[in-house]
Short mmCIF file of C-alpha atoms in Angstrom, two decimals:
data_model
loop_
_atom_site.label_atom_id
_atom_site.label_comp_id
_atom_site.label_asym_id
_atom_site.label_seq_id
_atom_site.Cartn_x
_atom_site.Cartn_y
_atom_site.Cartn_z
CA MET A 20 -8.59 -1.28 26.91
CA ALA A 21 -9.93 -1.73 23.42
CA LYS A 22 -12.06 -4.77 22.53
CA VAL A 23 -13.46 -6.57 19.59
CA LYS A 24 -16.70 -8.59 19.05
CA HIS A 25 -16.81 -11.50 16.73
CA ALA A 26 -19.65 -13.77 16.24
CA SER A 27 -21.06 -13.36 20.11
CA ASP A 28 -17.99 -12.97 21.96
CA TRP A 29 -15.86 -9.93 22.91
CA TYR A 30 -12.13 -10.29 22.98
CA PRO A 31 -9.94 -7.66 24.49
CA LEU A 32 -6.73 -6.23 22.61
CA SER A 33 -3.46 -5.51 24.23
CA SER A 34 -1.93 -2.41 23.74
CA GLY A 35 -0.88 -2.05 20.24
CA GLU A 36 -2.13 -5.23 19.32
CA SER A 37 -3.85 -5.89 15.89
CA VAL A 38 -7.29 -7.34 15.65
CA LEU A 39 -5.86 -10.19 13.74
CA ASP A 40 -3.25 -11.10 16.53
CA ALA A 41 -6.00 -10.48 19.16
CA LEU A 42 -8.30 -12.99 17.63
CA LEU A 43 -5.74 -15.53 16.72
CA ARG A 44 -4.49 -15.39 20.42
CA GLN A 45 -8.13 -16.07 21.58
CA GLY A 46 -8.27 -19.09 19.21
CA VAL A 47 -10.44 -17.74 16.55
CA SER A 48 -9.84 -18.96 13.03
CA VAL A 49 -9.24 -15.82 10.69
CA PRO A 50 -7.83 -16.48 7.07
CA HIS A 51 -4.46 -14.61 6.82
CA ALA A 52 -1.08 -14.89 5.18
CA CYS A 53 1.55 -12.11 4.99
CA ARG A 54 0.37 -10.29 8.03
CA ALA A 55 2.03 -7.12 6.42
CA GLY A 56 -1.26 -5.52 4.99
CA ALA A 57 -0.24 -6.51 1.28
CA CYS A 58 -2.09 -9.88 0.51
CA GLN A 59 -5.61 -8.72 1.64
CA SER A 60 -6.36 -12.43 2.84
CA CYS A 61 -7.20 -11.07 6.26
CA LEU A 62 -10.20 -8.96 5.32
CA MET A 63 -12.75 -8.55 7.71
CA ARG A 64 -15.89 -6.21 7.76
CA ALA A 65 -16.96 -3.98 10.62
CA VAL A 66 -20.55 -4.02 11.46
CA ALA A 67 -20.50 -1.58 14.36
CA GLY A 68 -17.69 0.82 15.62
CA THR A 69 -15.33 3.01 13.87
CA VAL A 70 -12.34 1.61 11.60
CA PRO A 71 -9.17 3.33 11.79
CA GLU A 72 -8.24 4.74 8.51
CA ALA A 73 -4.99 2.89 8.50
CA ALA A 74 -6.61 -0.51 8.25
CA GLN A 75 -8.19 0.48 4.97
CA ALA A 76 -5.16 1.77 3.13
CA GLY A 77 -5.05 0.16 -0.26
CA LEU A 78 -8.55 -1.22 -0.46
CA LYS A 79 -11.04 -0.20 -3.30
CA ASP A 80 -13.61 2.54 -2.63
CA THR A 81 -16.29 -0.32 -2.93
CA LEU A 82 -14.66 -2.37 -0.09
CA ARG A 83 -14.12 0.74 2.15
CA ALA A 84 -17.63 1.80 1.84
CA GLN A 85 -19.01 -1.56 3.00
CA GLY A 86 -16.86 -1.46 6.10
CA TYR A 87 -14.12 -3.89 5.02
CA PHE A 88 -10.61 -3.63 6.65
CA LEU A 89 -7.59 -5.33 7.09
CA ALA A 90 -7.49 -7.01 10.31
CA CYS A 91 -3.49 -7.31 10.44
CA ALA A 92 -3.35 -3.49 10.17
CA CYS A 93 -6.21 -2.46 12.62
CA ARG A 94 -5.06 -1.31 15.86
CA LEU A 95 -7.71 0.16 17.94
CA PRO A 96 -7.29 3.36 20.19
CA GLU A 97 -7.84 2.71 23.96
CA GLY A 98 -11.28 2.30 24.96
CA ALA A 99 -12.47 1.81 21.45
CA ALA A 100 -14.94 -1.18 20.60
CA LEU A 101 -15.49 -2.80 17.16
CA GLU A 102 -17.84 -5.52 16.08
CA VAL A 103 -16.74 -7.49 13.11
CA THR A 104 -17.57 -10.41 10.83
CA GLY A 105 -15.62 -12.51 8.39
CA ALA A 106 -15.24 -11.89 4.30
CA GLU A 107 -17.35 -14.69 3.34
CA ALA A 108 -19.40 -12.81 1.11
CA LEU A 109 -16.40 -11.83 -0.98
CA ARG A 110 -15.29 -15.42 -1.69
CA VAL A 111 -16.36 -17.51 -4.67
CA PRO A 112 -16.34 -21.36 -4.79
CA ALA A 113 -13.97 -23.04 -7.06
CA ARG A 114 -12.56 -26.61 -7.93
CA ILE A 115 -9.28 -27.55 -8.90
CA GLN A 116 -9.28 -28.44 -12.71
CA SER A 117 -5.76 -29.41 -12.97
CA LEU A 118 -2.34 -29.79 -11.40
CA ASP A 119 0.92 -30.23 -13.17
CA ALA A 120 4.68 -29.66 -12.48
CA LEU A 121 6.18 -26.68 -14.34
CA SER A 122 9.52 -27.69 -12.80
CA ALA A 123 10.73 -29.44 -9.77
CA SER A 124 9.85 -26.39 -7.38
CA VAL A 125 6.85 -24.84 -9.29
CA LEU A 126 3.38 -26.37 -9.55
CA ARG A 127 0.74 -25.07 -12.04
CA VAL A 128 -2.68 -24.98 -10.61
CA ARG A 129 -5.95 -24.40 -12.69
CA LEU A 130 -8.99 -23.58 -11.15
CA VAL A 131 -12.59 -23.19 -12.47
CA THR A 132 -14.94 -20.88 -10.35
CA ASP A 133 -18.70 -21.44 -9.85
CA ARG A 134 -19.13 -17.91 -10.96
CA PRO A 135 -16.93 -15.43 -13.09
CA VAL A 136 -14.36 -13.49 -11.29
CA ALA A 137 -13.40 -10.19 -12.64
CA TYR A 138 -9.69 -9.52 -12.70
CA ARG A 139 -6.85 -8.25 -14.70
CA ALA A 140 -3.94 -10.47 -15.86
CA GLY A 141 -0.99 -10.00 -13.23
CA GLN A 142 -3.34 -9.43 -10.22
CA TYR A 143 -3.38 -12.03 -7.42
CA ILE A 144 -6.15 -13.90 -5.47
CA SER A 145 -6.09 -15.75 -2.12
CA LEU A 146 -7.06 -19.36 -2.00
CA VAL A 147 -9.02 -20.47 1.00
CA ARG A 148 -9.02 -24.06 1.84
CA GLU A 149 -11.93 -25.57 3.82
CA ASP A 150 -10.13 -25.38 7.12
CA GLY A 151 -9.42 -21.72 6.68
CA LEU A 152 -5.86 -21.85 5.57
CA THR A 153 -5.14 -19.08 3.09
CA ARG A 154 -2.39 -18.29 0.68
CA SER A 155 -2.05 -15.60 -2.07
CA TYR A 156 -0.94 -16.26 -5.45
CA SER A 157 -0.58 -14.15 -8.58
CA LEU A 158 -2.63 -14.99 -11.72
CA ALA A 159 -0.79 -16.00 -14.89
CA SER A 160 -4.02 -16.44 -16.75
CA LEU A 161 -5.88 -13.97 -19.13
CA PRO A 162 -9.54 -13.17 -18.20
CA HIS A 163 -11.11 -14.73 -21.15
CA GLU A 164 -9.50 -18.15 -20.52
CA ASP A 165 -11.63 -20.90 -19.08
CA ALA A 166 -9.71 -21.40 -15.74
CA LEU A 167 -7.42 -19.38 -13.39
CA GLU A 168 -3.88 -20.12 -13.54
CA LEU A 169 -1.72 -20.04 -10.57
CA HIS A 170 2.20 -20.86 -10.42
CA VAL A 171 2.96 -22.19 -6.84
CA ARG A 172 6.34 -22.40 -5.43
CA LEU A 173 6.65 -25.57 -3.53
CA HIS A 174 8.24 -25.42 -0.13
CA PRO A 175 9.33 -28.45 2.02
CA GLU A 176 7.35 -27.14 5.14
CA GLY A 177 4.60 -25.43 3.05
CA ALA A 178 1.15 -25.99 4.24
CA MET A 179 -0.78 -24.94 1.15
CA SER A 180 1.75 -25.84 -1.48
CA GLY A 181 2.50 -29.03 0.35
CA TRP A 182 -1.09 -29.84 0.26
CA LEU A 183 -1.41 -28.91 -3.31
CA ALA A 184 1.48 -31.20 -4.21
CA ARG A 185 0.86 -34.14 -2.24
CA ASP A 186 -2.84 -34.37 -1.29
CA ALA A 187 -4.98 -32.13 -3.74
CA ARG A 188 -6.63 -33.69 -6.50
CA PRO A 189 -8.62 -32.23 -9.45
CA GLY A 190 -12.13 -31.74 -8.32
CA ASP A 191 -11.26 -30.83 -4.86
CA ARG A 192 -13.14 -27.84 -3.58
CA LEU A 193 -11.75 -24.67 -2.13
CA GLN A 194 -12.51 -20.65 -2.16
CA VAL A 195 -11.22 -17.63 -4.11
CA GLN A 196 -11.00 -14.24 -2.77
CA GLY A 197 -9.95 -11.09 -4.63
CA PRO A 198 -8.61 -10.11 -7.00
CA ALA A 199 -6.19 -7.30 -5.70
CA GLY A 200 -3.13 -5.71 -6.74
CA SER A 201 -2.29 -3.01 -9.32
CA CYS A 202 0.27 -4.81 -11.34
CA PHE A 203 -1.21 -5.08 -14.63
CA TYR A 204 -1.23 -3.74 -18.14
CA VAL A 205 -3.26 -0.87 -19.13
CA PRO A 206 -3.79 -0.26 -22.84
CA GLY A 207 -2.36 2.78 -24.40
CA ARG A 208 0.91 4.29 -25.68
CA PRO A 209 1.37 0.95 -27.64
CA GLU A 210 4.59 1.90 -29.01
CA GLN A 211 6.20 2.44 -25.44
CA PRO A 212 8.96 0.16 -24.55
CA LEU A 213 7.99 -2.34 -21.85
CA LEU A 214 10.23 -3.93 -19.26
CA LEU A 215 9.39 -6.92 -17.13
CA ALA A 216 11.41 -8.34 -14.70
CA GLY A 217 10.96 -11.00 -11.95
CA THR A 218 12.41 -13.99 -9.89
CA GLY A 219 11.00 -17.33 -9.35
CA THR A 220 7.25 -17.52 -9.38
CA GLY A 221 7.30 -13.65 -10.07
CA LEU A 222 7.10 -14.97 -13.63
CA ALA A 223 3.50 -15.92 -13.23
CA PRO A 224 1.96 -12.15 -13.18
CA LEU A 225 4.61 -11.14 -15.80
CA TYR A 226 3.44 -14.02 -18.01
CA GLY A 227 -0.04 -12.95 -17.84
CA ILE A 228 1.02 -9.14 -18.50
CA ILE A 229 2.90 -9.97 -21.47
CA ARG A 230 0.22 -11.89 -23.19
CA ASP A 231 -2.29 -9.32 -22.34
CA ALA A 232 -0.03 -6.50 -23.90
CA LEU A 233 0.32 -8.49 -27.09
CA GLU A 234 -3.32 -9.39 -27.42
CA ALA A 235 -3.94 -5.50 -27.09
CA GLY A 236 -1.92 -4.78 -29.97
CA HIS A 237 1.26 -3.53 -28.29
CA THR A 238 3.71 -2.82 -31.03
CA GLY A 239 6.71 -1.44 -28.97
CA PRO A 240 9.64 -3.48 -27.74
CA ILE A 241 9.11 -5.77 -24.86
CA TRP A 242 11.85 -6.95 -22.66
CA LEU A 243 11.40 -9.87 -20.27
CA PHE A 244 14.21 -10.81 -17.91
CA HIS A 245 13.37 -13.85 -15.56
CA GLY A 246 16.20 -14.61 -13.07
CA ALA A 247 16.93 -17.71 -10.72
CA ARG A 248 19.90 -19.09 -8.84
CA THR A 249 20.55 -22.09 -11.19
CA PRO A 250 19.15 -23.12 -14.57
CA GLU A 251 16.61 -25.55 -12.58
CA GLY A 252 15.08 -22.43 -11.09
CA LEU A 253 13.97 -21.20 -14.42
CA TYR A 254 10.54 -22.45 -15.98
CA LEU A 255 8.41 -22.00 -19.04
CA THR A 256 11.51 -21.42 -21.05
CA ASP A 257 10.34 -23.14 -24.13
CA ALA A 258 6.78 -21.49 -23.92
CA LEU A 259 8.41 -18.09 -23.69
CA ARG A 260 10.94 -18.71 -26.59
CA SER A 261 8.09 -19.77 -28.70
CA LEU A 262 6.21 -16.70 -27.77
CA ALA A 263 9.02 -14.39 -28.75
CA GLU A 264 9.36 -16.21 -32.02
CA ARG A 265 5.82 -15.33 -32.91
CA HIS A 266 6.13 -11.66 -31.67
CA PRO A 267 9.21 -10.02 -32.79
CA GLN A 268 8.88 -7.21 -30.47
CA LEU A 269 9.24 -9.42 -27.48
CA ARG A 270 12.74 -10.26 -26.19
CA TYR A 271 12.94 -13.04 -23.59
CA ARG A 272 16.09 -12.97 -21.37
CA PRO A 273 16.30 -16.04 -18.74
CA GLY A 274 19.31 -15.48 -16.39
CA VAL A 275 20.97 -17.19 -13.57
CA LEU A 276 23.62 -16.47 -10.91
CA GLU A 277 25.49 -19.65 -11.69
CA GLY A 278 25.54 -22.28 -14.42
CA GLY A 279 24.62 -19.93 -17.36
CA SER A 280 25.00 -21.43 -20.89
CA ARG A 281 24.71 -20.18 -24.59
CA ASP A 282 20.97 -19.74 -24.00
CA VAL A 283 21.01 -18.53 -20.39
CA ALA A 284 23.09 -15.68 -19.25
CA GLU A 285 24.83 -15.64 -15.99
CA GLY A 286 24.94 -12.74 -13.76
CA ALA A 287 22.63 -10.77 -11.48
CA LEU A 288 19.27 -9.61 -12.52
CA ASP A 289 20.00 -5.87 -12.53
CA VAL A 290 23.56 -6.38 -14.36
CA LEU A 291 21.57 -8.30 -17.11
CA ILE A 292 19.03 -5.69 -17.28
CA ARG A 293 21.44 -2.69 -17.34
CA ALA A 294 23.45 -4.26 -20.23
CA GLU A 295 20.41 -4.66 -22.34
CA CYS A 296 18.43 -1.62 -21.37
CA PRO A 297 21.02 0.67 -19.93
CA ARG A 298 18.68 4.04 -20.09
CA PRO A 299 14.89 3.13 -19.92
CA VAL A 300 13.59 6.74 -19.99
CA GLY A 301 9.94 6.95 -20.94
CA TRP A 302 9.61 3.10 -20.34
CA ARG A 303 6.97 1.10 -18.47
CA ALA A 304 7.89 -1.50 -16.12
CA TRP A 305 6.62 -4.46 -13.90
CA LEU A 306 8.82 -5.96 -11.20
CA CYS A 307 7.64 -9.14 -9.54
CA GLY A 308 9.18 -11.67 -7.01
CA ASP A 309 11.48 -11.71 -4.19
CA GLY A 310 10.48 -8.56 -1.97
CA PRO A 311 14.08 -7.14 -1.15
CA LEU A 312 15.33 -7.88 -4.86
CA VAL A 313 12.44 -6.31 -6.74
CA LEU A 314 12.44 -3.35 -4.40
CA SER A 315 16.23 -2.62 -5.09
CA LEU A 316 15.76 -2.99 -8.58
CA ARG A 317 13.01 -0.21 -8.53
CA LYS A 318 15.43 1.89 -7.00
CA LYS A 319 18.10 1.20 -9.48
CA LEU A 320 15.68 1.50 -12.62
CA PHE A 321 14.31 4.89 -11.10
CA LEU A 322 18.03 6.41 -10.90
CA ALA A 323 18.51 5.06 -14.55
CA GLY A 324 15.82 7.43 -15.48
CA LEU A 325 12.41 5.24 -15.22
CA SER A 326 9.70 7.46 -13.83
CA LEU A 327 8.03 6.36 -10.41
CA LYS A 328 4.48 6.57 -12.22
CA ASP A 329 5.53 3.88 -14.82
CA LEU A 330 6.94 1.60 -12.27
CA HIS A 331 4.79 -1.16 -10.85
CA VAL A 332 6.00 -3.52 -8.28
CA ASP A 333 4.59 -6.59 -6.82
CA ALA A 334 6.94 -7.60 -3.87
CA PHE A 335 6.18 -11.26 -2.53
CA LEU A 336 6.02 -11.23 0.93
CA PRO A 337 6.54 -14.13 3.67
CA SER A 338 3.32 -15.82 4.87
CA ALA A 339 4.21 -14.97 8.54
CA PRO A 340 6.96 -13.62 10.52
CA LEU A 341 10.10 -15.75 10.64
CA ALA A 342 9.54 -16.64 14.15
CA GLN A 343 5.97 -17.94 13.39
CA ARG A 344 6.81 -19.36 9.94
CA THR A 345 5.63 -23.15 10.11
CA THR A 346 3.71 -22.82 6.76
CA ASP A 347 4.65 -21.57 3.30
CA ALA A 348 7.53 -19.31 3.23
CA GLY A 349 6.17 -17.15 0.41
CA ALA A 350 2.78 -15.54 -0.25
CA ARG A 351 3.18 -16.39 -3.78
#
């Protein structure tokens, strides 16, 4: 039987069980969210023993070299033993600067950290509350701005989003871990057409990426498609139209499945994109938001001629399996 040591206690792992599930089963508090190896909120560090290669997939070389691994993806072979500790050294204390509603279902949260956090616009971070509750959210801010900006989708049963909406106040303290993710703008080829598409709070990283590209002097056409079920699901429409007015290369196209108008197109997101950008050969694209939708869109854009190396996807995942979902339904 494999076993894992945390603090001063050893815990057995059932066959095929992850380190995260084993520790949670024994009542050990471990920050976690998606449980699918994507959000990186369950990072732990091995201080003794061998970490399976699969448990470090997608991590930076610097983190792997220090023994960090994803607890949700770590399954030990029979008879193996691993001694672990938490990722507290990677966290930065922060305070809430402001909370304001962007729509009925989206809350803008601005955070100020006790020390600078190096990130690229479009990456994501994990918020860690004092009680260990952890959720991941994309960064809509730019690195030179004075606060980290997050767009939090509000869920009726959301643990973190509910706390932020009802109980949190400016000045409240928490911790930030990260950043992670590869959805960000890289300067170069300033004339290349860019396509950005997302649903819901998938707009958050896209908002950061667009502003980053414009500040870097990108001159090629930039198409932004933001989709929602109804007009109430859209947000930042005035700010994005104003941004497009100041930058002629930016085309902002909001769309809804029902309830369209003169200013908001009606139809599925992929249909709206195909109508405006039928053959995106040689383009770069970023797709963010609902997991199944953006993964389907990635396939359709690839078939339309967009190279996979120029397709960047941030598929938002549930915070826990459906059977266990008693907190926020979306990681971001």
